[in-house]
Short mmCIF file of C-alpha atoms in Angstrom, two decimals:
data_model
loop_
_atom_site.label_atom_id
_atom_site.label_comp_id
_atom_site.label_asym_id
_atom_site.label_seq_id
_atom_site.Cartn_x
_atom_site.Cartn_y
_atom_site.Cartn_z
CA MET A 154 10.62 29.12 37.31
CA ALA A 155 12.24 27.32 34.40
CA ALA A 156 9.96 26.62 31.47
CA SER A 157 8.92 22.99 31.17
CA SER A 158 9.07 20.90 27.99
CA VAL A 159 6.34 21.77 25.53
CA LEU A 160 4.08 18.80 24.83
CA VAL A 161 2.34 18.25 21.50
CA ARG A 162 -1.02 18.41 23.27
CA GLU A 163 -0.18 21.94 24.43
CA ILE A 164 0.17 23.20 20.86
CA PRO A 165 -2.95 24.81 19.37
CA GLN A 166 -5.23 22.20 17.83
CA GLU A 167 -4.67 23.35 14.25
CA ASP A 168 -0.89 23.04 14.63
CA ARG A 169 -0.65 19.60 16.24
CA PRO A 170 1.29 17.27 13.92
CA ARG A 171 -0.63 14.17 14.90
CA GLU A 172 -3.94 15.92 14.33
CA ARG A 173 -2.66 17.20 10.99
CA LEU A 174 -1.67 13.69 9.98
CA ARG A 175 -5.14 12.40 10.82
CA GLN A 176 -6.83 15.22 8.93
CA VAL A 177 -4.73 15.56 5.78
CA GLY A 178 -2.53 12.43 5.68
CA PRO A 179 1.27 12.19 5.87
CA GLU A 180 1.73 13.11 2.20
CA GLN A 181 0.53 16.66 2.86
CA MET A 182 2.77 17.27 5.87
CA SER A 183 6.11 19.03 5.98
CA ASN A 184 9.34 17.28 6.91
CA ALA A 185 9.38 19.20 10.19
CA GLU A 186 5.87 18.06 11.10
CA LEU A 187 6.68 14.41 10.40
CA LEU A 188 9.90 14.66 12.38
CA ALA A 189 7.99 16.29 15.25
CA ILE A 190 5.78 13.21 15.50
CA LEU A 191 8.89 11.10 16.01
CA LEU A 192 10.24 13.49 18.64
CA ARG A 193 6.85 13.52 20.43
CA THR A 194 7.78 16.47 22.67
CA GLY A 195 9.72 19.67 22.32
CA SER A 196 12.30 21.14 24.66
CA ARG A 197 12.34 24.13 26.96
CA GLY A 198 10.14 26.82 25.44
CA ARG A 199 9.94 25.14 22.04
CA SER A 200 7.33 22.92 20.49
CA ALA A 201 8.19 19.61 18.90
CA VAL A 202 7.78 21.26 15.49
CA ALA A 203 10.20 24.04 16.40
CA LEU A 204 12.73 21.48 17.63
CA ALA A 205 12.29 19.49 14.42
CA GLU A 206 12.90 22.63 12.36
CA GLN A 207 16.10 23.24 14.32
CA ILE A 208 17.29 19.70 13.62
CA LEU A 209 16.63 20.06 9.90
CA LYS A 210 18.37 23.44 9.84
CA ARG A 211 21.38 21.89 11.59
CA PHE A 212 21.77 19.16 8.97
CA GLY A 213 20.60 21.15 5.96
CA SER A 214 18.04 18.72 4.55
CA ILE A 215 16.11 15.57 5.30
CA ARG A 216 18.57 13.65 3.10
CA ASP A 217 21.55 14.81 5.16
CA LEU A 218 19.70 13.80 8.31
CA LEU A 219 19.83 10.19 7.07
CA GLU A 220 23.58 10.12 7.68
CA ALA A 221 23.51 11.73 11.13
CA ASP A 222 24.77 9.58 13.99
CA LEU A 223 23.55 9.57 17.58
CA GLU A 224 26.32 11.86 18.79
CA GLU A 225 25.52 14.51 16.19
CA LEU A 226 21.86 14.41 17.09
CA THR A 227 22.40 14.61 20.82
CA ASP A 228 24.68 17.62 20.31
CA ILE A 229 21.58 19.62 19.44
CA PRO A 230 20.09 21.31 22.51
CA GLY A 231 16.86 19.62 23.48
CA VAL A 232 17.67 16.32 21.76
CA GLY A 233 18.55 13.68 24.29
CA LEU A 234 19.41 10.06 23.71
CA ALA A 235 15.76 8.98 23.67
CA LYS A 236 14.79 11.43 20.92
CA ALA A 237 17.93 10.69 18.93
CA ALA A 238 17.29 6.96 19.18
CA GLN A 239 13.69 7.41 17.97
CA VAL A 240 14.87 9.33 14.91
CA LYS A 241 17.62 6.82 14.10
CA ALA A 242 15.25 3.88 14.51
CA ALA A 243 12.69 5.49 12.18
CA ILE A 244 15.41 6.16 9.59
CA GLU A 245 16.54 2.54 9.73
CA VAL A 246 12.97 1.30 9.31
CA GLY A 247 12.71 3.53 6.24
CA ARG A 248 15.96 2.11 4.86
CA ARG A 249 14.72 -1.44 5.28
CA ILE A 250 11.41 -0.67 3.60
CA ALA A 251 13.32 0.96 0.73
CA ARG A 252 15.44 -2.15 0.33
CA LEU A 253 12.31 -4.27 0.17
CA SER A 254 10.80 -2.02 -2.49
CA ASN A 255 13.97 -2.33 -4.56
CA VAL A 256 13.72 -6.10 -4.62
CA SER A 257 12.82 -7.19 -8.13
CA ARG A 258 9.05 -7.21 -8.45
CA PRO A 259 7.57 -9.44 -11.11
CA ARG A 260 6.09 -7.81 -14.17
CA ILE A 261 2.75 -9.22 -15.18
CA LEU A 262 2.67 -8.74 -18.93
CA SER A 263 0.34 -11.54 -19.96
CA ALA A 264 -2.41 -13.82 -18.76
CA GLN A 265 0.17 -16.59 -18.58
CA ASP A 266 2.31 -14.50 -16.21
CA ALA A 267 -0.65 -13.89 -13.91
CA ALA A 268 -1.81 -17.51 -14.04
CA ASP A 269 1.70 -18.81 -13.31
CA TYR A 270 1.96 -16.44 -10.36
CA MET A 271 -1.28 -17.61 -8.73
CA MET A 272 -1.87 -21.11 -10.12
CA ASP A 273 -0.42 -23.20 -7.31
CA ARG A 274 -2.09 -21.10 -4.65
CA LEU A 275 -5.55 -21.25 -6.19
CA ARG A 276 -6.02 -24.52 -8.05
CA PHE A 277 -6.17 -26.69 -4.93
CA GLN A 278 -8.62 -24.49 -3.00
CA LEU A 279 -11.92 -26.18 -2.14
CA LYS A 280 -13.77 -22.85 -2.14
CA GLU A 281 -13.67 -20.06 -4.67
CA HIS A 282 -11.08 -17.41 -3.84
CA PHE A 283 -11.28 -14.07 -5.64
CA VAL A 284 -7.87 -12.37 -5.88
CA ALA A 285 -6.86 -8.97 -7.22
CA LEU A 286 -3.31 -8.29 -8.38
CA HIS A 287 -2.36 -4.61 -8.16
CA LEU A 288 0.02 -3.28 -10.81
CA ASP A 289 1.84 -0.02 -11.39
CA ALA A 290 2.03 1.80 -14.72
CA LYS A 291 4.87 -0.49 -15.89
CA ARG A 292 2.82 -3.58 -14.98
CA ARG A 293 4.99 -4.43 -12.00
CA LEU A 294 3.26 -6.13 -9.13
CA ILE A 295 2.81 -3.78 -6.17
CA GLY A 296 0.41 -5.89 -4.16
CA GLU A 297 -2.16 -8.63 -4.08
CA GLU A 298 -5.29 -9.20 -2.08
CA ILE A 299 -7.73 -12.03 -1.46
CA VAL A 300 -10.91 -10.02 -1.87
CA SER A 301 -13.37 -12.72 -0.93
CA VAL A 302 -13.76 -16.41 -0.23
CA GLY A 303 -16.99 -18.06 -1.30
CA SER A 304 -18.85 -21.30 -0.77
CA LEU A 305 -17.97 -24.59 -2.42
CA ASP A 306 -19.00 -23.34 -5.84
CA SER A 307 -19.49 -19.59 -5.68
CA THR A 308 -17.91 -16.39 -4.48
CA ILE A 309 -19.11 -12.84 -4.06
CA ALA A 310 -16.82 -10.08 -5.29
CA HIS A 311 -18.24 -6.58 -4.95
CA PRO A 312 -16.49 -3.86 -6.99
CA ARG A 313 -16.25 -1.68 -3.88
CA GLU A 314 -14.08 -4.25 -2.14
CA ILE A 315 -12.03 -5.00 -5.22
CA PHE A 316 -11.05 -1.38 -5.90
CA LYS A 317 -10.70 -0.16 -2.31
CA THR A 318 -7.20 -1.49 -1.72
CA ALA A 319 -6.13 -0.93 -5.33
CA ILE A 320 -6.89 2.78 -4.98
CA LYS A 321 -5.14 2.93 -1.61
CA ARG A 322 -2.02 1.47 -3.22
CA SER A 323 -2.29 3.86 -6.19
CA ALA A 324 -2.50 0.94 -8.58
CA SER A 325 -2.64 1.84 -12.25
CA ALA A 326 -4.29 -1.45 -13.16
CA ILE A 327 -5.56 -4.69 -11.71
CA ILE A 328 -5.85 -8.28 -12.84
CA CYS A 329 -8.59 -10.33 -11.23
CA LEU A 330 -8.37 -14.07 -10.74
CA HIS A 331 -10.54 -16.66 -9.12
CA ASN A 332 -10.56 -20.43 -9.03
CA HIS A 333 -13.21 -22.97 -9.89
CA PRO A 334 -13.02 -25.83 -7.39
CA SER A 335 -14.59 -28.09 -10.02
CA GLY A 336 -11.37 -27.84 -12.00
CA ASP A 337 -13.15 -26.48 -15.09
CA PRO A 338 -11.95 -22.91 -15.81
CA THR A 339 -14.86 -22.06 -18.11
CA PRO A 340 -16.32 -18.74 -16.88
CA SER A 341 -19.93 -18.76 -15.77
CA TYR A 342 -22.52 -16.17 -16.75
CA GLU A 343 -22.06 -14.60 -13.29
CA ASP A 344 -18.29 -14.41 -13.88
CA LEU A 345 -18.86 -12.48 -17.09
CA GLU A 346 -21.35 -10.13 -15.43
CA VAL A 347 -18.99 -9.40 -12.53
CA THR A 348 -16.23 -8.67 -15.01
CA ARG A 349 -18.43 -6.28 -16.98
CA ARG A 350 -19.25 -4.37 -13.81
CA LEU A 351 -15.58 -4.24 -12.81
CA ILE A 352 -14.56 -2.79 -16.16
CA GLU A 353 -17.24 -0.10 -15.90
CA CYS A 354 -16.18 0.81 -12.36
CA GLY A 355 -12.51 0.80 -13.32
CA GLN A 356 -13.18 3.26 -16.13
CA ILE A 357 -14.83 5.64 -13.68
CA LEU A 358 -12.08 5.25 -11.07
CA GLY A 359 -9.16 5.37 -13.50
CA VAL A 360 -7.97 1.84 -12.74
CA ASP A 361 -7.69 -0.45 -15.76
CA VAL A 362 -9.07 -3.97 -15.43
CA LEU A 363 -6.56 -5.79 -17.63
CA ASP A 364 -7.99 -9.27 -17.32
CA HIS A 365 -10.15 -11.65 -15.34
CA ILE A 366 -8.64 -15.11 -15.22
CA VAL A 367 -10.36 -18.26 -14.04
CA ILE A 368 -8.05 -20.92 -12.62
CA GLY A 369 -8.90 -24.60 -13.05
CA SER A 370 -7.07 -27.71 -11.90
CA HIS A 371 -4.32 -27.63 -14.56
CA SER A 372 -5.47 -24.85 -16.85
CA PHE A 373 -6.85 -21.34 -16.91
CA CYS A 374 -9.16 -19.18 -18.98
CA SER A 375 -8.31 -15.55 -19.75
CA MET A 376 -11.34 -13.44 -20.56
CA ARG A 377 -9.06 -10.93 -22.25
CA GLU A 378 -7.58 -13.56 -24.56
CA LYS A 379 -11.06 -14.83 -25.35
CA GLY A 380 -12.05 -11.33 -26.43
CA TRP A 381 -14.74 -11.03 -23.76
CA LEU A 382 -13.39 -7.78 -22.31
CA ASP A 383 -13.54 -5.82 -25.55
#
């Protein structure tokens, strides 16, 4: 009887690519394991990982695989049109993400830069919005997050929530901003206390808190420029 296709679920638990991804994350996986997840199944007598290794051996490297066309992929025994299409689609998604990441990202080098970036989105809000800007080591913006939305005149921003996404994005630093619906950007005592706690947590976590900026109706207050973060 001819051997049937080997399914990922038939591979020993410790060798299943999807289980490995869940346990250790994609960063710790080999190229063959990641490719096996795209293939989903192997071919006659071979696991998806073994088939992925054959594909990589055929093209020499993961970089050379980027230029492979459908015909070249389907020439490999065990790779039909469906598997080849899955690989090509994943490569194209990766290309598009890479193009997005190459789009010029603003550098936030001053309180003015940060205030200009968020001013129009925050100054008209009727409730306090607490926002964290995530920056890389060169102070380029890699992400932003509305951490919390408060009542008419207050917001709650817990350090756990503020740093969670920043750490996930491997941010080197953050700039915090929130608005005062009253229009007066003067920080409150609570604003200063939250900032103090954020700086302490950032020092422990290795994420610099560069500034905490309060946005008013037509102005802003930078705690860094006021010397309140020193």
